[in-house]
Coordinates of C-alpha atoms and ligand atoms in Angstrom, one line a residue:
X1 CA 4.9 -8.6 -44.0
X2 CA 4.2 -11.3 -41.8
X3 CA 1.4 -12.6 -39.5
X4 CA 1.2 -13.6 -36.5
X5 CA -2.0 -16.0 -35.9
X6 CA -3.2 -15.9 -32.6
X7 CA -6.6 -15.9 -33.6
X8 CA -5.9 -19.7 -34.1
X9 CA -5.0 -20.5 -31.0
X10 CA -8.4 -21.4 -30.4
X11 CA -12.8 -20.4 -31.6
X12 CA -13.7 -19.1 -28.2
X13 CA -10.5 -18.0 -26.1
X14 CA -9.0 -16.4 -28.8
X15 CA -5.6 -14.2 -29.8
X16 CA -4.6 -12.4 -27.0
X17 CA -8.0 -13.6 -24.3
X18 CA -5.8 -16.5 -24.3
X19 CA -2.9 -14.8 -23.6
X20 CA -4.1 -12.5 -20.6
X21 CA -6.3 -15.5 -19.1
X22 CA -3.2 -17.7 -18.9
X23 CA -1.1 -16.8 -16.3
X24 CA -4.3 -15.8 -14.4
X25 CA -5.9 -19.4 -14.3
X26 CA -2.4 -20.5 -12.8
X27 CA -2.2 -18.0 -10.2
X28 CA -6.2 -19.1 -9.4
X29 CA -4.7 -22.2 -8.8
X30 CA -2.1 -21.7 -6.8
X31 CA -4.1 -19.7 -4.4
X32 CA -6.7 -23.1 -4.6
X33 CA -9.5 -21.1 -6.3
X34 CA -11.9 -22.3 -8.5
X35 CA -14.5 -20.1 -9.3
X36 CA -13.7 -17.3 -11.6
X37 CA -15.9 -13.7 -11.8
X38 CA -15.0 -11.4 -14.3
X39 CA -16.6 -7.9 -16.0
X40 CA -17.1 -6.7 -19.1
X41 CA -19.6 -5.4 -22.0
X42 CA -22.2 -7.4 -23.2
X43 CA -20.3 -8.0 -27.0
X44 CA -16.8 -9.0 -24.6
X45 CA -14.4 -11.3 -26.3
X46 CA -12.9 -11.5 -22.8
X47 CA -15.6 -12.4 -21.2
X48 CA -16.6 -15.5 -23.6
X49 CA -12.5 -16.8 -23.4
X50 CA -13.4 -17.1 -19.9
X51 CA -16.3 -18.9 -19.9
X52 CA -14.6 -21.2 -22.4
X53 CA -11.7 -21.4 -20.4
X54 CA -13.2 -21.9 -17.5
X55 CA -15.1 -24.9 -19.0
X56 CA -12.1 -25.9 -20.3
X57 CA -9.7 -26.2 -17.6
X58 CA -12.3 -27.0 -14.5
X59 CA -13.0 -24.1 -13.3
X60 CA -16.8 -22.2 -12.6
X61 CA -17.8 -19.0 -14.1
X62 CA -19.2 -15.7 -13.5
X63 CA -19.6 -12.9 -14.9
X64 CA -20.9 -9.0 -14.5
X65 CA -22.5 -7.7 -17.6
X66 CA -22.3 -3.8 -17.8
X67 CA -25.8 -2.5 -18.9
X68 CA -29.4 -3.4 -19.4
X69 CA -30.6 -7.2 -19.8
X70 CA -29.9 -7.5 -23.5
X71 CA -29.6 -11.7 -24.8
X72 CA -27.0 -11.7 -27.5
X73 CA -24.8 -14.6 -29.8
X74 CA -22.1 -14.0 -27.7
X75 CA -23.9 -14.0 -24.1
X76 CA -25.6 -17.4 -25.4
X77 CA -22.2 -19.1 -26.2
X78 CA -20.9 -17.3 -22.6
X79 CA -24.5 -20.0 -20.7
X80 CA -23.5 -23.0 -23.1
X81 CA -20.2 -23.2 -21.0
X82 CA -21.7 -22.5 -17.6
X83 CA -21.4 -18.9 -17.4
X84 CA -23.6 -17.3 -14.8
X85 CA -24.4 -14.1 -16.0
X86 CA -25.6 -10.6 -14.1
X87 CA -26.7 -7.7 -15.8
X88 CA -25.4 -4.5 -14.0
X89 CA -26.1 -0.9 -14.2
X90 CA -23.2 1.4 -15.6
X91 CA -23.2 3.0 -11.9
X92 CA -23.6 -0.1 -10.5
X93 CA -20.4 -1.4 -12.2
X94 CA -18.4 1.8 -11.7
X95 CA -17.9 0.1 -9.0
X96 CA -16.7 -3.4 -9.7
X97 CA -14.3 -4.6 -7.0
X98 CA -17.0 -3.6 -4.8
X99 CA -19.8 -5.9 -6.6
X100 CA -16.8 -8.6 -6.3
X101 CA -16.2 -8.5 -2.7
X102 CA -20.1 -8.4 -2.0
X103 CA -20.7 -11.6 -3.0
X104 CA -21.0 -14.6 0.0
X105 CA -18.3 -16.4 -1.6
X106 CA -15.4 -13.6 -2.6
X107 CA -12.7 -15.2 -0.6
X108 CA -12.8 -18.4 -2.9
X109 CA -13.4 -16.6 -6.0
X110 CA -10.7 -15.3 -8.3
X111 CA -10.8 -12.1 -9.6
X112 CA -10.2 -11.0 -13.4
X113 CA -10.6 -7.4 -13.9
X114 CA -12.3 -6.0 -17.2
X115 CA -10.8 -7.0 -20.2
X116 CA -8.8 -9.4 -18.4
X117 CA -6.3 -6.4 -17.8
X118 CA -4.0 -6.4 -15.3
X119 CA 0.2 -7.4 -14.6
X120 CA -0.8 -11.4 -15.2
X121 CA -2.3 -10.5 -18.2
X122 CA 1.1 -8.6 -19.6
X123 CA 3.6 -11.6 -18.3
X124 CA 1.2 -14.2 -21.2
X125 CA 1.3 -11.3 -23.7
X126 CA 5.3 -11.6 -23.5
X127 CA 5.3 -15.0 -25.2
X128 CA 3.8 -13.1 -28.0
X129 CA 7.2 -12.2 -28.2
X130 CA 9.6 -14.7 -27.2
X131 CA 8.0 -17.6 -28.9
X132 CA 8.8 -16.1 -32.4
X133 CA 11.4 -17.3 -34.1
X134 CA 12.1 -14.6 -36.2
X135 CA 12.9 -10.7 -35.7
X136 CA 10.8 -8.1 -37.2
X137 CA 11.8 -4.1 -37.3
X138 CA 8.4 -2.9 -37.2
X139 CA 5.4 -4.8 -34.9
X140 CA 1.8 -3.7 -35.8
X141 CA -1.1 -4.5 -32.7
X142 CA -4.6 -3.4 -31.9
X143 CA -5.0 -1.7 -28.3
X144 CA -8.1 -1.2 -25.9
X145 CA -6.9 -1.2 -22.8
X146 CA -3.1 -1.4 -23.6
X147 CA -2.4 -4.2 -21.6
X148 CA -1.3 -6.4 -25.0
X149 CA 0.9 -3.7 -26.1
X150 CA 2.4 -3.7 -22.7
X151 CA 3.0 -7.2 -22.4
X152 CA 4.8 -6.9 -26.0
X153 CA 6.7 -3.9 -25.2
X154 CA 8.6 -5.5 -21.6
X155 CA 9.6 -8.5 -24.0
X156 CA 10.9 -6.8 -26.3
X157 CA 13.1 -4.5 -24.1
X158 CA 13.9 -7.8 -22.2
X159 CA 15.1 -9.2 -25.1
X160 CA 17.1 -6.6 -26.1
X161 CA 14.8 -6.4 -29.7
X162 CA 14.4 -3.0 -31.2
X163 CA 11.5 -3.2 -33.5
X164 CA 9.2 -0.7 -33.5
X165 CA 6.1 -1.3 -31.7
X166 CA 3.1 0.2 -33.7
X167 CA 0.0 0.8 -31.4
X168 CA -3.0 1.5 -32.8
X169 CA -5.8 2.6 -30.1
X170 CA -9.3 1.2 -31.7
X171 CA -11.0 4.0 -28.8
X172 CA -11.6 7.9 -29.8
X173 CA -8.7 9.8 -27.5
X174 CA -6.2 6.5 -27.5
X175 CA -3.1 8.4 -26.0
X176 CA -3.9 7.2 -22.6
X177 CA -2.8 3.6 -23.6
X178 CA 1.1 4.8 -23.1
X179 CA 0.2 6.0 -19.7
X180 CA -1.3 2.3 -19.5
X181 CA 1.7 0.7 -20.5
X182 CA 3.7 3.3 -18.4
X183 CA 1.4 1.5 -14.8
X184 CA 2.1 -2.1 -16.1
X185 CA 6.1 -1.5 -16.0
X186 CA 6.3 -1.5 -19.9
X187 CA 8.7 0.8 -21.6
X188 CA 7.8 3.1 -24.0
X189 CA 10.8 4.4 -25.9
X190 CA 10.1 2.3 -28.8
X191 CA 6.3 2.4 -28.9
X192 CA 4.8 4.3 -32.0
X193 CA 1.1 5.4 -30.9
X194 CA -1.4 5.4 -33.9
X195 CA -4.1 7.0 -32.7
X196 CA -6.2 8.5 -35.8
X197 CA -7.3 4.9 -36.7
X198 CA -10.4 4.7 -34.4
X199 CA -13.1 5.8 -37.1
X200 CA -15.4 7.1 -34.7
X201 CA -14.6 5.8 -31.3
X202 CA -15.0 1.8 -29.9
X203 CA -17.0 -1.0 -32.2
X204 CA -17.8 2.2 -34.4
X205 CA -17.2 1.6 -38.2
X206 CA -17.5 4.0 -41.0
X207 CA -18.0 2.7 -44.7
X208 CA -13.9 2.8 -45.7
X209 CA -13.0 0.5 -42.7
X210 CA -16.0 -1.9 -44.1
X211 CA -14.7 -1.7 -47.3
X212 CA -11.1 -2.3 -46.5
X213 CA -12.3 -5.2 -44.2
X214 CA -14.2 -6.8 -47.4
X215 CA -11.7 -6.6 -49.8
X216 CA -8.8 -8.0 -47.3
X217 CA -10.9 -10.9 -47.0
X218 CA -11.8 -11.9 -49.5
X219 CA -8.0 -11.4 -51.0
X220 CA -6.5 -13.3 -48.2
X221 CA -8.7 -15.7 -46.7
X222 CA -7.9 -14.5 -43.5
X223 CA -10.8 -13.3 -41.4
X224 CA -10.4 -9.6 -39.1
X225 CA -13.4 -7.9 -37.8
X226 CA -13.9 -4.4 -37.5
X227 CA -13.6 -3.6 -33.5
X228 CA -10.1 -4.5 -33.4
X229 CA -7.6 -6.1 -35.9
X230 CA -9.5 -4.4 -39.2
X231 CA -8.7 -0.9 -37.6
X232 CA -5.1 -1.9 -36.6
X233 CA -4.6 -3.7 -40.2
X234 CA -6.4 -0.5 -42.1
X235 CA -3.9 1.8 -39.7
X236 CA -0.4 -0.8 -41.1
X237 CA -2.1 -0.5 -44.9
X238 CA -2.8 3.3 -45.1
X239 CA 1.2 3.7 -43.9
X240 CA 2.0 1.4 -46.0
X241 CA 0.5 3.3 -49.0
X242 CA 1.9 6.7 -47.2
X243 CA 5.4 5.3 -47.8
X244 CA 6.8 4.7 -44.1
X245 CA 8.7 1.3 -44.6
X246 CA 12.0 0.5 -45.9
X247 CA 12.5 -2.1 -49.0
X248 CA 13.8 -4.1 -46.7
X249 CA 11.7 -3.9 -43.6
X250 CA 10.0 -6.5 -41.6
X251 CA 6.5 -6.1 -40.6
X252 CA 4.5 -8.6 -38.2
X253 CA 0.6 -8.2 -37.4
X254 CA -0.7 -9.6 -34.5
X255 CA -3.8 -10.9 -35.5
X256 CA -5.0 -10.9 -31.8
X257 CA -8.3 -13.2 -32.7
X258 CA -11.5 -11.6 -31.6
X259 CA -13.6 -13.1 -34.3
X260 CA -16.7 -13.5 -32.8
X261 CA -16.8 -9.7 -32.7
X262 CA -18.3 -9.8 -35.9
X263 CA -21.5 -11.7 -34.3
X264 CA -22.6 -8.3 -33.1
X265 CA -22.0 -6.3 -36.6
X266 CA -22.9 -8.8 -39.4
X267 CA -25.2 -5.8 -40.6
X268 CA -22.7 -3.5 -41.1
X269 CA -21.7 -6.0 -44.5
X270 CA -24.8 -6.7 -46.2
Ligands
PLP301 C1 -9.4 -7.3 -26.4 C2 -8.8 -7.3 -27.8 C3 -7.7 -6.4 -28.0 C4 -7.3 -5.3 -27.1 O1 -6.4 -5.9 -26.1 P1 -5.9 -5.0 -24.9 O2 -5.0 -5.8 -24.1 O3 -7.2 -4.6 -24.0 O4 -5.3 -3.7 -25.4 C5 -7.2 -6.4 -29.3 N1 -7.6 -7.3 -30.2 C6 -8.6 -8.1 -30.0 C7 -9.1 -9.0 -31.1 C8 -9.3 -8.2 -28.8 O5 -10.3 -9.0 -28.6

């Protein structure tokens, strides 16, 4: 099996953050914005590739932080690149567009929906896909809001590749990522949903996925964290042990990055 690294593609706007803010920063451009607000949870990967991007790249930050005032590694990292940060509650945030277009300046600011979801998003998560220079007949990826895996999925068709997708929802209940994929004009026909792999629901962990995560790294040298590419990776290794693959298969991971996840459950591996 092979790997595909996009946790290197940078510390803070990693894997597939990169990916998703990509096309978005160019369209912010074009329409001659440069202040970018954004939403998410207080431990959001997405929310610190945007304030690194945004420091990056010129552009200001700010972002909507669902819950109760909480200071964190990863909302410190989010102020050392200019983020400015507002602490919401979960009603208050239901409804998010409307928190955008409340503030005095909406009409120069640039809006990136939770996550950094949305049809942008999916056309940077293609060149997942079409900057490989190999085939693969099975593709392994982590999914939260499905927006990776749909990205993934219209390159593939568009390429006329027929690997397998393997999605593996890290969320309790993860079949609603192919009606995801089905709003973001991504076909499903070759889309394997995985969805006994989320050991309790989002960022939960039970002792096996720990253990797996421990022994993977310490093997490899390649760092995964729990919320995301451990559950995927546990998900490819249990079916791999299950005997699902061919001799002569060709599996890719996506390591879609997410490191600093780990910031937030350190404890769990004591
Ligand atoms: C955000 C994230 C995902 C999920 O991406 P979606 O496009 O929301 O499905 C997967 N892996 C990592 C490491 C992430 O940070």
């Amino acid at each position: 099996m092979w790997f595909k690294r996009d946790d290197m593609i940078h510390p803070f706007i990693s894997g597939n953050k990169w990916r998703k803010l990509k096309y978005n920063l160019k369209k912010a451009e074009q329409e001659g914005k440069r202040h970018l607000v954004t939403f998410g949870g207080a431990w959001s990967n997405h929310i610190l590739a945007t304030a690194c991007a945004g420091a990056t790249f010129g552009y200001s930050t700010e972002a909507f932080i669902r819950g109760e005032v909480v200071a964190n590694p990863v909302l410190t990292i989010c102020k050392l690149f200019g983020m400015k940060l507002h602490f919401v509650s979960r009603e208050l945030y239901r409804h998010k567009h409307q928190l955008f277009v409340d503030l005095p300046y909406a009409d120069e600011a640039y809006f990136i929906d939770e996550g950094g979801s949305g049809i942008e998003a999916t056309i940077g998560c293609h060149e997942i896909i079409t900057e490989l220079s190999n085939t693969y007949t099975h593709i392994f990826c982590a999914a939260g809001t499905g927006t990776t895996v749909a990205g993934i999925a219209r390159a593939l068709a568009d390429n006329n590749l027929n690997s397998k997708l393997h999605v593996v929802p890290v969320l309790k209940g993860g079949n609603f990522i192919l009606e995801e994929m089905k709003k973001l004009q991504a076909p499903v026909t070759q889309t394997i949903l995985h969805s006994d792999y989320h050991f309790g629901g989002y960022a939960k962990t039970k002792p096996e996925l720990i253990d797996f995560i421990k022994n993977f790294v310490a093997r490899t040298g390649i760092m995964i964290e729990p919320t995301y590419t451990g559950k995927a990776l546990f998900a490819l290794h249990d079916l791999i042990d299950k005997n699902t693959f061919q001799p002569n298969d060709r599996i890719l991971f996506i390591h879609t990055g997410g490191l600093t996840g780990l910031l937030g459950l350190l404890d769990k591996f004591d």
